[in-house]
JSON list of C-alpha atoms and ligand atoms in Angstrom, two decimals:
[
{"chain": "L", "resi": 1, "resn": "MET", "atom": "CA", "xyz": [0.00, 0.00, 0.03]},
{"chain": "L", "resi": 2, "resn": "LYS", "atom": "CA", "xyz": [2.99, 2.27, 0.53]},
{"chain": "L", "resi": 3, "resn": "SER", "atom": "CA", "xyz": [3.46, 2.90, -3.16]},
{"chain": "L", "resi": 4, "resn": "ASN", "atom": "CA", "xyz": [-0.09, 4.10, -3.69]},
{"chain": "L", "resi": 5, "resn": "LEU", "atom": "CA", "xyz": [-0.58, 6.02, -0.51]},
{"chain": "L", "resi": 6, "resn": "THR", "atom": "CA", "xyz": [-0.23, 9.34, -2.35]},
{"chain": "L", "resi": 7, "resn": "ILE", "atom": "CA", "xyz": [-3.02, 8.26, -4.71]},
{"chain": "L", "resi": 8, "resn": "LEU", "atom": "CA", "xyz": [-5.24, 7.17, -1.86]},
{"chain": "L", "resi": 9, "resn": "ILE", "atom": "CA", "xyz": [-4.65, 10.52, -0.09]},
{"chain": "L", "resi": 10, "resn": "GLY", "atom": "CA", "xyz": [-5.72, 12.27, -3.29]},
{"chain": "L", "resi": 11, "resn": "LYS", "atom": "CA", "xyz": [-8.88, 10.11, -3.43]},
{"chain": "L", "resi": 12, "resn": "ALA", "atom": "CA", "xyz": [-9.70, 10.89, 0.20]},
{"chain": "L", "resi": 13, "resn": "ILE", "atom": "CA", "xyz": [-9.39, 14.60, -0.40]},
{"chain": "L", "resi": 14, "resn": "ALA", "atom": "CA", "xyz": [-11.57, 14.24, -3.50]},
{"chain": "L", "resi": 15, "resn": "ALA", "atom": "CA", "xyz": [-14.16, 12.32, -1.54]},
{"chain": "L", "resi": 16, "resn": "SER", "atom": "CA", "xyz": [-14.56, 15.29, 0.83]},
{"chain": "L", "resi": 17, "resn": "ARG", "atom": "CA", "xyz": [-15.88, 17.31, -2.11]},
{"chain": "L", "resi": 18, "resn": "ALA", "atom": "CA", "xyz": [-19.15, 15.30, -1.94]},
{"chain": "L", "resi": 19, "resn": "ALA", "atom": "CA", "xyz": [-19.57, 16.14, 1.74]},
{"chain": "L", "resi": 20, "resn": "TYR", "atom": "CA", "xyz": [-22.95, 17.60, 2.74]},
{"chain": "L", "resi": 21, "resn": "ALA", "atom": "CA", "xyz": [-21.87, 19.73, 5.67]},
{"chain": "L", "resi": 22, "resn": "PRO", "atom": "CA", "xyz": [-23.90, 22.96, 5.65]},
{"chain": "L", "resi": 23, "resn": "TYR", "atom": "CA", "xyz": [-24.13, 23.12, 9.47]},
{"chain": "L", "resi": 24, "resn": "SER", "atom": "CA", "xyz": [-20.53, 22.51, 10.49]},
{"chain": "L", "resi": 25, "resn": "ASP", "atom": "CA", "xyz": [-18.83, 23.66, 7.30]},
{"chain": "L", "resi": 26, "resn": "PHE", "atom": "CA", "xyz": [-16.34, 20.89, 8.09]},
{"chain": "L", "resi": 27, "resn": "PRO", "atom": "CA", "xyz": [-16.19, 18.60, 5.04]},
{"chain": "L", "resi": 28, "resn": "VAL", "atom": "CA", "xyz": [-14.57, 15.16, 5.61]},
{"chain": "L", "resi": 29, "resn": "GLY", "atom": "CA", "xyz": [-13.54, 12.56, 3.03]},
{"chain": "L", "resi": 30, "resn": "ALA", "atom": "CA", "xyz": [-12.58, 8.94, 3.63]},
{"chain": "L", "resi": 31, "resn": "ILE", "atom": "CA", "xyz": [-11.23, 6.08, 1.54]},
{"chain": "L", "resi": 32, "resn": "LEU", "atom": "CA", "xyz": [-11.57, 2.62, 3.10]},
{"chain": "L", "resi": 33, "resn": "VAL", "atom": "CA", "xyz": [-9.28, -0.07, 1.64]},
{"chain": "L", "resi": 34, "resn": "ASP", "atom": "CA", "xyz": [-10.27, -3.69, 1.94]},
{"chain": "L", "resi": 35, "resn": "LYS", "atom": "CA", "xyz": [-7.89, -6.68, 2.07]},
{"chain": "L", "resi": 36, "resn": "GLU", "atom": "CA", "xyz": [-8.08, -7.13, -1.73]},
{"chain": "L", "resi": 37, "resn": "GLY", "atom": "CA", "xyz": [-7.33, -3.47, -2.36]},
{"chain": "L", "resi": 38, "resn": "ASN", "atom": "CA", "xyz": [-10.86, -2.49, -3.26]},
{"chain": "L", "resi": 39, "resn": "LEU", "atom": "CA", "xyz": [-11.81, 1.08, -2.30]},
{"chain": "L", "resi": 40, "resn": "TYR", "atom": "CA", "xyz": [-14.91, 2.48, -0.66]},
{"chain": "L", "resi": 41, "resn": "SER", "atom": "CA", "xyz": [-15.35, 6.22, -0.47]},
{"chain": "L", "resi": 42, "resn": "GLY", "atom": "CA", "xyz": [-17.31, 8.19, 2.09]},
{"chain": "L", "resi": 43, "resn": "CYS", "atom": "CA", "xyz": [-18.09, 11.71, 3.10]},
{"chain": "L", "resi": 44, "resn": "ASN", "atom": "CA", "xyz": [-19.97, 13.25, 6.01]},
{"chain": "L", "resi": 45, "resn": "VAL", "atom": "CA", "xyz": [-23.67, 13.73, 5.45]},
{"chain": "L", "resi": 46, "resn": "GLU", "atom": "CA", "xyz": [-25.31, 16.13, 7.86]},
{"chain": "L", "resi": 47, "resn": "ASN", "atom": "CA", "xyz": [-28.94, 16.67, 8.64]},
{"chain": "L", "resi": 48, "resn": "ALA", "atom": "CA", "xyz": [-31.18, 19.45, 9.90]},
{"chain": "L", "resi": 49, "resn": "SER", "atom": "CA", "xyz": [-31.83, 17.11, 12.81]},
{"chain": "L", "resi": 50, "resn": "TYR", "atom": "CA", "xyz": [-28.17, 17.29, 13.79]},
{"chain": "L", "resi": 51, "resn": "PRO", "atom": "CA", "xyz": [-27.77, 13.85, 15.52]},
{"chain": "L", "resi": 52, "resn": "ALA", "atom": "CA", "xyz": [-29.03, 12.20, 12.35]},
{"chain": "L", "resi": 53, "resn": "SER", "atom": "CA", "xyz": [-25.79, 13.16, 10.66]},
{"chain": "L", "resi": 54, "resn": "ILE", "atom": "CA", "xyz": [-23.20, 10.52, 9.68]},
{"chain": "L", "resi": 55, "resn": "CYS", "atom": "CA", "xyz": [-19.37, 10.78, 9.52]},
{"chain": "L", "resi": 56, "resn": "ALA", "atom": "CA", "xyz": [-17.32, 10.14, 6.40]},
{"chain": "L", "resi": 57, "resn": "GLU", "atom": "CA", "xyz": [-15.67, 7.05, 7.89]},
{"chain": "L", "resi": 58, "resn": "ARG", "atom": "CA", "xyz": [-18.96, 5.39, 8.74]},
{"chain": "L", "resi": 59, "resn": "THR", "atom": "CA", "xyz": [-20.42, 6.24, 5.34]},
{"chain": "L", "resi": 60, "resn": "ALA", "atom": "CA", "xyz": [-17.50, 4.36, 3.74]},
{"chain": "L", "resi": 61, "resn": "LEU", "atom": "CA", "xyz": [-17.82, 1.52, 6.24]},
{"chain": "L", "resi": 62, "resn": "VAL", "atom": "CA", "xyz": [-21.52, 0.88, 5.69]},
{"chain": "L", "resi": 63, "resn": "LYS", "atom": "CA", "xyz": [-21.05, 0.98, 1.95]},
{"chain": "L", "resi": 64, "resn": "ALA", "atom": "CA", "xyz": [-18.41, -1.75, 2.22]},
{"chain": "L", "resi": 65, "resn": "VAL", "atom": "CA", "xyz": [-20.22, -3.88, 4.75]},
{"chain": "L", "resi": 66, "resn": "SER", "atom": "CA", "xyz": [-23.46, -3.68, 2.73]},
{"chain": "L", "resi": 67, "resn": "ASP", "atom": "CA", "xyz": [-21.45, -5.02, -0.21]},
{"chain": "L", "resi": 68, "resn": "GLY", "atom": "CA", "xyz": [-20.44, -8.02, 1.95]},
{"chain": "L", "resi": 69, "resn": "VAL", "atom": "CA", "xyz": [-16.93, -6.75, 2.73]},
{"chain": "L", "resi": 70, "resn": "ARG", "atom": "CA", "xyz": [-15.72, -7.05, 6.38]},
{"chain": "L", "resi": 71, "resn": "ASP", "atom": "CA", "xyz": [-11.96, -7.14, 6.33]},
{"chain": "L", "resi": 72, "resn": "PHE", "atom": "CA", "xyz": [-10.05, -3.89, 6.03]},
{"chain": "L", "resi": 73, "resn": "GLU", "atom": "CA", "xyz": [-6.49, -2.88, 5.51]},
{"chain": "L", "resi": 74, "resn": "ALA", "atom": "CA", "xyz": [-6.60, 0.84, 6.03]},
{"chain": "L", "resi": 75, "resn": "ILE", "atom": "CA", "xyz": [-8.66, 4.02, 6.05]},
{"chain": "L", "resi": 76, "resn": "ILE", "atom": "CA", "xyz": [-7.45, 7.38, 4.83]},
{"chain": "L", "resi": 77, "resn": "ILE", "atom": "CA", "xyz": [-9.32, 10.39, 6.27]},
{"chain": "L", "resi": 78, "resn": "ALA", "atom": "CA", "xyz": [-9.04, 13.89, 4.88]},
{"chain": "L", "resi": 79, "resn": "THR", "atom": "CA", "xyz": [-10.07, 17.05, 6.65]},
{"chain": "L", "resi": 80, "resn": "GLN", "atom": "CA", "xyz": [-8.93, 20.66, 6.48]},
{"chain": "L", "resi": 81, "resn": "ASN", "atom": "CA", "xyz": [-6.68, 20.23, 9.52]},
{"chain": "L", "resi": 82, "resn": "GLY", "atom": "CA", "xyz": [-5.89, 16.52, 9.42]},
{"chain": "L", "resi": 83, "resn": "GLY", "atom": "CA", "xyz": [-8.17, 15.88, 12.38]},
{"chain": "L", "resi": 84, "resn": "SER", "atom": "CA", "xyz": [-8.57, 12.57, 14.15]},
{"chain": "L", "resi": 85, "resn": "PRO", "atom": "CA", "xyz": [-11.50, 10.21, 13.69]},
{"chain": "L", "resi": 86, "resn": "CYS", "atom": "CA", "xyz": [-14.30, 10.49, 16.27]},
{"chain": "L", "resi": 87, "resn": "GLY", "atom": "CA", "xyz": [-14.95, 7.84, 18.89]},
{"chain": "L", "resi": 88, "resn": "ILE", "atom": "CA", "xyz": [-18.05, 6.43, 17.26]},
{"chain": "L", "resi": 89, "resn": "CYS", "atom": "CA", "xyz": [-16.12, 5.86, 14.03]},
{"chain": "L", "resi": 90, "resn": "ARG", "atom": "CA", "xyz": [-13.22, 4.23, 15.88]},
{"chain": "L", "resi": 91, "resn": "GLN", "atom": "CA", "xyz": [-15.69, 1.93, 17.60]},
{"chain": "L", "resi": 92, "resn": "MET", "atom": "CA", "xyz": [-17.46, 0.92, 14.35]},
{"chain": "L", "resi": 93, "resn": "LEU", "atom": "CA", "xyz": [-14.18, 0.27, 12.55]},
{"chain": "L", "resi": 94, "resn": "ASN", "atom": "CA", "xyz": [-12.90, -1.77, 15.52]},
{"chain": "L", "resi": 95, "resn": "GLU", "atom": "CA", "xyz": [-15.79, -4.15, 15.11]},
{"chain": "L", "resi": 96, "resn": "PHE", "atom": "CA", "xyz": [-14.27, -5.44, 11.81]},
{"chain": "L", "resi": 97, "resn": "SER", "atom": "CA", "xyz": [-10.55, -4.68, 11.69]},
{"chain": "L", "resi": 98, "resn": "PRO", "atom": "CA", "xyz": [-9.04, -3.67, 15.08]},
{"chain": "L", "resi": 99, "resn": "THR", "atom": "CA", "xyz": [-5.52, -3.40, 13.70]},
{"chain": "L", "resi": 100, "resn": "MET", "atom": "CA", "xyz": [-6.23, -1.62, 10.45]},
{"chain": "L", "resi": 101, "resn": "ARG", "atom": "CA", "xyz": [-4.07, 1.31, 9.46]},
{"chain": "L", "resi": 102, "resn": "VAL", "atom": "CA", "xyz": [-5.56, 4.77, 10.03]},
{"chain": "L", "resi": 103, "resn": "VAL", "atom": "CA", "xyz": [-4.07, 7.66, 8.07]},
{"chain": "L", "resi": 104, "resn": "CYS", "atom": "CA", "xyz": [-5.26, 11.20, 8.66]},
{"chain": "L", "resi": 105, "resn": "VAL", "atom": "CA", "xyz": [-4.33, 13.96, 6.24]},
{"chain": "L", "resi": 106, "resn": "SER", "atom": "CA", "xyz": [-5.01, 17.64, 5.75]},
{"chain": "L", "resi": 107, "resn": "PHE", "atom": "CA", "xyz": [-6.37, 18.93, 2.45]},
{"chain": "L", "resi": 108, "resn": "GLU", "atom": "CA", "xyz": [-2.79, 19.92, 1.66]},
{"chain": "L", "resi": 109, "resn": "GLY", "atom": "CA", "xyz": [-1.86, 16.24, 1.86]},
{"chain": "L", "resi": 110, "resn": "ASP", "atom": "CA", "xyz": [0.14, 16.48, 5.12]},
{"chain": "L", "resi": 111, "resn": "ILE", "atom": "CA", "xyz": [-0.06, 13.34, 7.20]},
{"chain": "L", "resi": 112, "resn": "THR", "atom": "CA", "xyz": [-0.97, 14.09, 10.85]},
{"chain": "L", "resi": 113, "resn": "ILE", "atom": "CA", "xyz": [-1.63, 10.48, 12.05]},
{"chain": "L", "resi": 114, "resn": "ASP", "atom": "CA", "xyz": [-0.47, 7.15, 10.69]},
{"chain": "L", "resi": 115, "resn": "ALA", "atom": "CA", "xyz": [-1.13, 4.42, 13.19]},
{"chain": "L", "resi": 116, "resn": "PRO", "atom": "CA", "xyz": [-3.02, 1.17, 13.85]},
{"chain": "L", "resi": 117, "resn": "LEU", "atom": "CA", "xyz": [-6.57, 1.59, 14.93]},
{"chain": "L", "resi": 118, "resn": "SER", "atom": "CA", "xyz": [-5.61, -0.20, 18.15]},
{"chain": "L", "resi": 119, "resn": "ASP", "atom": "CA", "xyz": [-3.42, 2.78, 19.01]},
{"chain": "L", "resi": 120, "resn": "LEU", "atom": "CA", "xyz": [-6.34, 5.15, 18.60]},
{"chain": "L", "resi": 121, "resn": "LEU", "atom": "CA", "xyz": [-8.73, 2.87, 20.46]},
{"chain": "L", "resi": 122, "resn": "PRO", "atom": "CA", "xyz": [-6.77, 0.97, 23.09]},
{"chain": "L", "resi": 123, "resn": "HIS", "atom": "CA", "xyz": [-8.63, -1.77, 24.98]},
{"chain": "L", "resi": 124, "resn": "GLY", "atom": "CA", "xyz": [-11.57, -1.32, 22.58]},
{"chain": "L", "resi": 125, "resn": "PHE", "atom": "CA", "xyz": [-14.80, -3.19, 23.19]},
{"chain": "L", "resi": 126, "resn": "GLY", "atom": "CA", "xyz": [-15.40, -5.73, 20.44]},
{"chain": "L", "resi": 127, "resn": "PRO", "atom": "CA", "xyz": [-17.34, -8.82, 19.49]},
{"chain": "L", "resi": 128, "resn": "SER", "atom": "CA", "xyz": [-15.21, -11.10, 21.66]},
{"chain": "L", "resi": 129, "resn": "ASP", "atom": "CA", "xyz": [-16.09, -9.08, 24.74]},
{"chain": "L", "resi": 130, "resn": "LEU", "atom": "CA", "xyz": [-19.68, -10.23, 24.56]},
{"chain": "L", "resi": 131, "resn": "ILE", "atom": "CA", "xyz": [-20.64, -13.30, 26.61]},
{"chain": "L", "resi": 132, "resn": "SER", "atom": "CA", "xyz": [-22.01, -14.89, 23.38]},
{"chain": "L", "resi": 133, "resn": "PRO", "atom": "CA", "xyz": [-20.08, -13.34, 20.46]},
{"chain": "L", "resi": 134, "resn": "PRO", "atom": "CA", "xyz": [-21.66, -13.49, 17.05]},
{"chain": "L", "resi": 135, "resn": "GLU", "atom": "CA", "xyz": [-20.36, -16.38, 14.79]},
{"chain": "M", "resi": 201, "resn": "THU", "atom": "N1", "xyz": [-16.83, 14.19, 11.14]},
{"chain": "M", "resi": 201, "resn": "THU", "atom": "C1", "xyz": [-16.53, 13.16, 10.36]},
{"chain": "M", "resi": 201, "resn": "THU", "atom": "O1", "xyz": [-17.08, 13.01, 9.23]},
{"chain": "M", "resi": 201, "resn": "THU", "atom": "N2", "xyz": [-15.59, 12.30, 10.81]},
{"chain": "M", "resi": 201, "resn": "THU", "atom": "C2", "xyz": [-14.96, 12.39, 12.02]},
{"chain": "M", "resi": 201, "resn": "THU", "atom": "O2", "xyz": [-14.32, 11.46, 12.46]},
{"chain": "M", "resi": 201, "resn": "THU", "atom": "C3", "xyz": [-15.16, 13.60, 12.84]},
{"chain": "M", "resi": 201, "resn": "THU", "atom": "C4", "xyz": [-16.31, 14.46, 12.48]},
{"chain": "M", "resi": 201, "resn": "THU", "atom": "C5", "xyz": [-17.88, 15.13, 10.64]},
{"chain": "M", "resi": 201, "resn": "THU", "atom": "C6", "xyz": [-19.14, 15.08, 11.45]},
{"chain": "M", "resi": 201, "resn": "THU", "atom": "C7", "xyz": [-19.73, 16.44, 11.15]},
{"chain": "M", "resi": 201, "resn": "THU", "atom": "O3", "xyz": [-20.43, 16.42, 9.94]},
{"chain": "M", "resi": 201, "resn": "THU", "atom": "C8", "xyz": [-18.51, 17.35, 10.98]},
{"chain": "M", "resi": 201, "resn": "THU", "atom": "O4", "xyz": [-17.42, 16.48, 10.74]},
{"chain": "M", "resi": 201, "resn": "THU", "atom": "C9", "xyz": [-18.22, 18.20, 12.22]},
{"chain": "M", "resi": 201, "resn": "THU", "atom": "O5", "xyz": [-18.11, 17.46, 13.38]}
]
């Protein structure tokens, strides 16, 4: 993935252009990479009923999972300041790929975070923490 990280960063920045963020004026783009190298894009989609909004990372995740994909290599997240993914997104990504690579970049392409999800969500609660984990 190293060789095409620059391309993926460009795609994450491009994904932010579809963001619907009239309330926060904080567009976010994400590119989720599965184990086969397939890409799923996402952007934040806000709503006049603010809590109904969804983050870019979860948009990409639900697109992938609804296509039957559950194993992920990495996610690249683009914001104006290279900000970190929110706790809800970390939790939802942790469900499927706790050690996936998380790369955060600014719209200038500067990398602010490049770390395994487990560093961003230490001791995360996952399927195996349930008394009867799903099969
Ligand atoms: N947002 C994301 O899309 N991803 C994050 O990880 C952090 C926040 C969105 C939610 C909202 O539309 C806007 O950024 C401001 O919080």
